[in-house]
GROMACS .gro file of C-alpha atoms in nm:
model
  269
    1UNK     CA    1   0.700  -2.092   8.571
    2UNK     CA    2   1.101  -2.086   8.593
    3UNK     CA    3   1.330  -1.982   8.300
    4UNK     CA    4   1.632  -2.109   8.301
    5UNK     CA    5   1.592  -2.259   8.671
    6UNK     CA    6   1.498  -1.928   8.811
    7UNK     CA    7   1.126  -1.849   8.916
    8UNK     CA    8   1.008  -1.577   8.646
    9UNK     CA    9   0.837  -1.530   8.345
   10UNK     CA   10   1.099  -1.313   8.166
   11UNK     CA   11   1.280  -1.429   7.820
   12UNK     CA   12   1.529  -1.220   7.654
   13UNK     CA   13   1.315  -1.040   7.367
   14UNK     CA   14   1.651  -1.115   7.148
   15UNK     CA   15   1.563  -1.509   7.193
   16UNK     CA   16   1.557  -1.728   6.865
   17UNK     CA   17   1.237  -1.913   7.008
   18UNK     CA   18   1.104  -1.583   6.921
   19UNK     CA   19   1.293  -1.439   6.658
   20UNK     CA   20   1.290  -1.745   6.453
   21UNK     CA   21   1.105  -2.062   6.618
   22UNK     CA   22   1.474  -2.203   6.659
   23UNK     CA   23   1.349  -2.456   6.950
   24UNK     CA   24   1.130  -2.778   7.084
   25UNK     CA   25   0.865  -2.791   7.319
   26UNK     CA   26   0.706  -3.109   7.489
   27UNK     CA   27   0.339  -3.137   7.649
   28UNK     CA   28   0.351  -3.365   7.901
   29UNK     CA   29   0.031  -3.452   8.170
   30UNK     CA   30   0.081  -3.520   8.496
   31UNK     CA   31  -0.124  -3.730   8.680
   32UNK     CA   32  -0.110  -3.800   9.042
   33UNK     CA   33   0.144  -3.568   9.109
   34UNK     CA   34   0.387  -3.740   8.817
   35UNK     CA   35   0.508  -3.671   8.483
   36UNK     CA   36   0.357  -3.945   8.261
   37UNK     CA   37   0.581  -4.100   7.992
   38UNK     CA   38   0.840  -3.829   8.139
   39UNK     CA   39   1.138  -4.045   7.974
   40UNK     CA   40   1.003  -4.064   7.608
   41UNK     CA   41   0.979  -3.668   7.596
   42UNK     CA   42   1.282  -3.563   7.732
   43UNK     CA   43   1.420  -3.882   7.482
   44UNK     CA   44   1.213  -3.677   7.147
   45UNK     CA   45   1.304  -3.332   7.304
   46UNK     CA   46   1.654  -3.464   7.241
   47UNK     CA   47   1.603  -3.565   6.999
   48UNK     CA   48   1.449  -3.258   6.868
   49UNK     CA   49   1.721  -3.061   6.976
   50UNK     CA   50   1.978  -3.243   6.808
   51UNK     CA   51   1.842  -3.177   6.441
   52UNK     CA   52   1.809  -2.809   6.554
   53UNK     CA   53   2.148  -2.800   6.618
   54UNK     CA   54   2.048  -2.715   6.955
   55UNK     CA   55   2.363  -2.859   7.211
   56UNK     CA   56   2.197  -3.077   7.486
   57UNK     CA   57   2.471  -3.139   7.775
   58UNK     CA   58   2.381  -3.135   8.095
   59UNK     CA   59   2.016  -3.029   7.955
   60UNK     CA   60   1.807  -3.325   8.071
   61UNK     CA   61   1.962  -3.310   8.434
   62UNK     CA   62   1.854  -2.914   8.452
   63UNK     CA   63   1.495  -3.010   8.282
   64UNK     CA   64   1.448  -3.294   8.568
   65UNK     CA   65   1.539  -3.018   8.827
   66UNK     CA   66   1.314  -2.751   8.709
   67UNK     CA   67   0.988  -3.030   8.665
   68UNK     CA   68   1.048  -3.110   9.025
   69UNK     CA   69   1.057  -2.790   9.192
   70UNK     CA   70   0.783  -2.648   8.967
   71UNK     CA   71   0.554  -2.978   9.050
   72UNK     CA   72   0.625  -2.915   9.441
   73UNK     CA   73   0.310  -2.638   9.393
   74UNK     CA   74   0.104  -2.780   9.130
   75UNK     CA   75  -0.219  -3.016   9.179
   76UNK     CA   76  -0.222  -3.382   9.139
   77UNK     CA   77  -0.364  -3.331   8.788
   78UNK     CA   78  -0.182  -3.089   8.537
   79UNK     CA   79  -0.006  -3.042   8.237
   80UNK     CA   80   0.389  -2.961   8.239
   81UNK     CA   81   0.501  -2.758   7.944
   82UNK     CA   82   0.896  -2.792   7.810
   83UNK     CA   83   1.031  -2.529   7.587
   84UNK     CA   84   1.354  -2.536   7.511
   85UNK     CA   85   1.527  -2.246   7.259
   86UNK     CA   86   1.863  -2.190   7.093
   87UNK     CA   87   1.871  -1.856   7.335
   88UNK     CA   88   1.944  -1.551   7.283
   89UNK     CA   89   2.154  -1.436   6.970
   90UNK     CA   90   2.244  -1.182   6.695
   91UNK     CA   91   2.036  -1.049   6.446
   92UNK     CA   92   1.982  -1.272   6.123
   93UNK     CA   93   1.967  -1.656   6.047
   94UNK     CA   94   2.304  -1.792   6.153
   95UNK     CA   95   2.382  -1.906   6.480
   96UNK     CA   96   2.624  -1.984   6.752
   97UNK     CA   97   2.574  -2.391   6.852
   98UNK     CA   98   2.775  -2.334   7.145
   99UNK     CA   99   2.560  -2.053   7.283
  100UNK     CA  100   2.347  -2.034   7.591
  101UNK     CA  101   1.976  -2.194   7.539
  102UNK     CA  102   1.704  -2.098   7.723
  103UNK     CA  103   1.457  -2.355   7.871
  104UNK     CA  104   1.137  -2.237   8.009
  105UNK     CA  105   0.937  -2.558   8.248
  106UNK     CA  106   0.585  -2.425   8.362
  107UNK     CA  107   0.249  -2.607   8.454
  108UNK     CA  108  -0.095  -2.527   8.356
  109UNK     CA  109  -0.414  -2.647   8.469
  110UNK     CA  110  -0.584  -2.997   8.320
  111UNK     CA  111  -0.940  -3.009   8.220
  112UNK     CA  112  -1.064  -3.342   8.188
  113UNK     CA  113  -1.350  -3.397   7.958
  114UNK     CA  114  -1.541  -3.710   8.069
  115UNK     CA  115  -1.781  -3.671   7.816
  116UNK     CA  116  -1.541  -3.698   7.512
  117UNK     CA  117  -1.356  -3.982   7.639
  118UNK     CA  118  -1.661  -4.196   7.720
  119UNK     CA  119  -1.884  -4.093   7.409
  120UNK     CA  120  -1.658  -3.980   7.120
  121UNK     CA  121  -1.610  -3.689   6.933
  122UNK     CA  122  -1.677  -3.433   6.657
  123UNK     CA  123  -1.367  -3.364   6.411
  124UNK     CA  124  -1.359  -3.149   6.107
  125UNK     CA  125  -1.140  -3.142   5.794
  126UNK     CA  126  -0.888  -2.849   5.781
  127UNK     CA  127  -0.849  -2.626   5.428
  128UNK     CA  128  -0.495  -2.542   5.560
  129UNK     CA  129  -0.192  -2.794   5.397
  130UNK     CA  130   0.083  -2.932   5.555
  131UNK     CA  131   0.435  -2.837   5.359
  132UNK     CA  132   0.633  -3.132   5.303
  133UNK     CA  133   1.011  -3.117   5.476
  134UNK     CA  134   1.142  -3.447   5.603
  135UNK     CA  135   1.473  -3.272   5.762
  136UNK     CA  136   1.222  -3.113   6.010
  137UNK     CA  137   0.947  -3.378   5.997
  138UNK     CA  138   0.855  -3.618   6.335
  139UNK     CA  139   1.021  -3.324   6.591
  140UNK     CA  140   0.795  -3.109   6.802
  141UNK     CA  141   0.965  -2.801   6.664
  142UNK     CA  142   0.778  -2.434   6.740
  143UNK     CA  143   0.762  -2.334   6.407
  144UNK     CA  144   0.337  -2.427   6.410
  145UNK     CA  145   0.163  -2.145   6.187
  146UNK     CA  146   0.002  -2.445   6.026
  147UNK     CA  147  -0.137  -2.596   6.322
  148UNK     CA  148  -0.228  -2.235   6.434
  149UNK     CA  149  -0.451  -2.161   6.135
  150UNK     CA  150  -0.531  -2.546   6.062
  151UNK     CA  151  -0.682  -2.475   6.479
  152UNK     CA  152  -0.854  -2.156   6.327
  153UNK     CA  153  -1.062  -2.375   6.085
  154UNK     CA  154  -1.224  -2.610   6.332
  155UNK     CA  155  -1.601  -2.596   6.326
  156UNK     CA  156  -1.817  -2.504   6.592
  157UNK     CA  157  -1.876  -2.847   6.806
  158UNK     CA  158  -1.574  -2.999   6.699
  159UNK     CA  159  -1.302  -3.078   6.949
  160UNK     CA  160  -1.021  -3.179   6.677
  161UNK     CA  161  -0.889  -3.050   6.310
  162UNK     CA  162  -0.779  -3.302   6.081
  163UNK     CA  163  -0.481  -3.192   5.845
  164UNK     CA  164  -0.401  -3.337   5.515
  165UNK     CA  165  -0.088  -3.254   5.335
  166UNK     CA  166  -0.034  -3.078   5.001
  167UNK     CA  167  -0.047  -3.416   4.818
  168UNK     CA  168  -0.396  -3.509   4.979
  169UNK     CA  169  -0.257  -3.747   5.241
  170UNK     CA  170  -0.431  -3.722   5.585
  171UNK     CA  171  -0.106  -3.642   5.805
  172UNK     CA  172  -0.243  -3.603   6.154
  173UNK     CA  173  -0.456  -3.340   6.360
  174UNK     CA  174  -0.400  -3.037   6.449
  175UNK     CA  175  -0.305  -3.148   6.875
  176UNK     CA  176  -0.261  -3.515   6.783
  177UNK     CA  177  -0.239  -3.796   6.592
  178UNK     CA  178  -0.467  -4.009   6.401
  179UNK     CA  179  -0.524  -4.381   6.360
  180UNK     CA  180  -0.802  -4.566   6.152
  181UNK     CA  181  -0.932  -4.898   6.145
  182UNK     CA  182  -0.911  -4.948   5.698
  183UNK     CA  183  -1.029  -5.268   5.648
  184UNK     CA  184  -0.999  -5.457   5.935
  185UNK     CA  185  -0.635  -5.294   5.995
  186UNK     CA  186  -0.499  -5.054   6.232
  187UNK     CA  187  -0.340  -4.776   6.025
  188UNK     CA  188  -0.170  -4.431   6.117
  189UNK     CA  189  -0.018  -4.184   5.857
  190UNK     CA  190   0.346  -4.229   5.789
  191UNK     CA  191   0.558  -3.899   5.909
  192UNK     CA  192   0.854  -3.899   5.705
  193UNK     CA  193   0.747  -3.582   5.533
  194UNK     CA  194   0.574  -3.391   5.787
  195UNK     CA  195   0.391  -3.439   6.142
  196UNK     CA  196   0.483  -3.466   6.499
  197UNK     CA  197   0.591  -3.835   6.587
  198UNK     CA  198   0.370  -3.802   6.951
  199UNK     CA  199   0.422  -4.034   7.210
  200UNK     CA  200   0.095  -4.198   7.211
  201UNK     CA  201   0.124  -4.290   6.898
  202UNK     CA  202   0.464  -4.481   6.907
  203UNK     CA  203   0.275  -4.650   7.183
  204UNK     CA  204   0.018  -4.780   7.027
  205UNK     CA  205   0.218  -4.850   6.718
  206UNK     CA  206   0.410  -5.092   6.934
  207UNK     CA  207   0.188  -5.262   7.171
  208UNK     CA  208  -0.087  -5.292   6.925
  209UNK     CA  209   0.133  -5.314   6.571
  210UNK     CA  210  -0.026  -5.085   6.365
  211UNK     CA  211   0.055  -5.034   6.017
  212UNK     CA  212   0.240  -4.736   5.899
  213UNK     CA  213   0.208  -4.601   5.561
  214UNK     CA  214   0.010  -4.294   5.360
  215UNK     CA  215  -0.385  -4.304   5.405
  216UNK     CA  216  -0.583  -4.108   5.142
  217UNK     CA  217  -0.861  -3.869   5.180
  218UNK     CA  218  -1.075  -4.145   5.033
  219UNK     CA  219  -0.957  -4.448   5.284
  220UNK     CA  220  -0.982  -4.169   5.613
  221UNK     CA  221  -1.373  -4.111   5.487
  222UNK     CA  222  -1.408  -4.520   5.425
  223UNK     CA  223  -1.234  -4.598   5.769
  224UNK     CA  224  -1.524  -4.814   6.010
  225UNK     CA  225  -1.326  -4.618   6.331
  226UNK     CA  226  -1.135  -4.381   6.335
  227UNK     CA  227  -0.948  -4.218   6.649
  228UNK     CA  228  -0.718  -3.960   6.815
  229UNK     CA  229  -0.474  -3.912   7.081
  230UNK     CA  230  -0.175  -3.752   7.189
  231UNK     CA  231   0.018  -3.708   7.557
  232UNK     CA  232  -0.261  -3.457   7.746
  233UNK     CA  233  -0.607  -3.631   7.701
  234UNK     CA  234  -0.508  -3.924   7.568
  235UNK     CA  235  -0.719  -4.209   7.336
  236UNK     CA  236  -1.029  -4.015   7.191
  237UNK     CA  237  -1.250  -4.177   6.973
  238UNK     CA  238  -1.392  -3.991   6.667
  239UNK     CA  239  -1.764  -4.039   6.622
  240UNK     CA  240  -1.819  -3.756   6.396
  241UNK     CA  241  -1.611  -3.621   6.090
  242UNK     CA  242  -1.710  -3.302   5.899
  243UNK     CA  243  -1.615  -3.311   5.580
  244UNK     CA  244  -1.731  -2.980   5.412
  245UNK     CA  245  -2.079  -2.961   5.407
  246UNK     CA  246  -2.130  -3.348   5.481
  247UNK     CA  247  -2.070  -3.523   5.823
  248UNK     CA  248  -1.965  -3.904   5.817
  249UNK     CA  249  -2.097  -4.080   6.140
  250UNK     CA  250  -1.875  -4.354   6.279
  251UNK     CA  251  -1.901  -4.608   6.614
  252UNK     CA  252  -1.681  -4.579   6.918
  253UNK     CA  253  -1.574  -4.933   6.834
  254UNK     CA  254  -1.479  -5.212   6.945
  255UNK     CA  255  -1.086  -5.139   6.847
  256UNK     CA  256  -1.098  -4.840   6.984
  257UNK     CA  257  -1.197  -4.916   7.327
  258UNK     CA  258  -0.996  -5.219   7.351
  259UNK     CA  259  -0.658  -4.942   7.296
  260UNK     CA  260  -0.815  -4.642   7.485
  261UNK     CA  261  -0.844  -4.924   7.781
  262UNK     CA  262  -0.526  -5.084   7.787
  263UNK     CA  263  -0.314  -4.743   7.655
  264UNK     CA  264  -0.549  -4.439   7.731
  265UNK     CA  265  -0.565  -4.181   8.027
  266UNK     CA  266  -0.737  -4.134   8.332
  267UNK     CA  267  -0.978  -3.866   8.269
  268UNK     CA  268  -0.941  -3.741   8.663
  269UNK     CA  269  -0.696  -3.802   8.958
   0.00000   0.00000   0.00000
């Protein structure tokens, strides 16, 4: 792990990352010794940054540096974690935007599941809502209490959590995305009032023009496939969705594997 280019695991206990969530993060794999899709994350942790008020120059240059020297030691399959805060600051809400962030790079371990990407998965439906705010919607902010205890609600034998919105709208998972196949279309959940925009899914929205727009609770349980995916495993699809007491059995279909094969992840170096 390095903190602001230096090896270490030390952040300043005064940081707004902590105080306050005032940061982004990015999730990246690596495969074969590489960042994958390195260029669209640092492009949304930009991104990111920028709404936060979060100044960016000369950040992307120290982010490249720190990924290299802390993928000199790591396998040829892993997962390279971003943070980046607003640093250190007073106490209370308001901020210096020409103060000194903190970045943290580290890498962790990947665990491929073969299993799930070759058979499908279990998903359940999370009780937890999703607040609506589109200034802080589509960014991979740290503020993610909902996700947290949305994560806390997955059954046993699920991999996933779906999350719905306080309007009833199915907004995405609780690690990732969602698309569903809603009468012969490929649909995914339109972010403009909350979500992460991930980077699988503007990949697939693109290459395989998908249709963006709000999908009821009703249309999600009437979907004929339904899958997810984000940046780490990939193209999962869902073969199993437990809603309350009932469970909804879907195929890995034909959709599905025609994206997961021309989009998805390697499950191993």
């Amino acid at each position: 792990m390095r903190v602001d280019g230096s090896p270490g695991a030390l952040v300043d206990a005064a940081d707004r990352g902590l105080a306050y969530a005032h940061g982004v993060f990015e999730t990246i794999r690596v495969w074969r010794g590489k960042p994958v899709y390195l260029e669209e994350h640092l492009l949304r942790l930009v991104r990111g940054c920028d709404r936060l008020g979060i100044r960016t120059d000369g950040l992307v240059e120290r982010l490249r540096r720190d990924l290299d020297a802390e993928l000199g030691s790591a396998g040829a399959d892993a997962v390279a974690k971003i943070v980046v805060t607003a640093g250190p600051g007073a106490r209370g809400y308001r901020y210096d935007p020409a103060g000194q962030l903190t970045r943290i790079v580290s890498i962790l371990p990947y665990v491929a599941d073969v299993d799930a990407a070759t058979s499908g998965i279990a998903v359940s439906c999370c009780a937890t809502r999703l607040g609506l705010n589109p200034a802080l919607a589509g960014i991979k902010h740290l503020a993610r209490i909902e996700q947290v205890l949305g994560a806390g609600e997955i059954l046993p034998g699920c991999v996933e959590g779906l999350m719905f919105d306080i309007e009833d709208y199915v907004v995405e998972g609780t690690r990732s995305n969602v698309f569903a196949v809603i009468e012969d279309e490929l649909t995914t959940p339109r972010l403009d009032r909350a979500g992460v925009e991930g980077i699988m899914r503007e990949r697939i929205i693109l290459q395989e023009g998908a249709t963006v727009r709000r999908i009821t609770r009703a249309e999600l349980l009437g979907a004929t496939e339904l899958l997810v995916c984000n940046s780490v495993f990939g193209i999962l699809a869902v073969t199993r969705l437990h809603v309350g007491s009932d469970v909804v059995t879907l195929p890995f279909g034909a959709r599905t594997r025609d994206i997961a094969s021309r989009i998805g992840f390697p499950q191993s170096a």
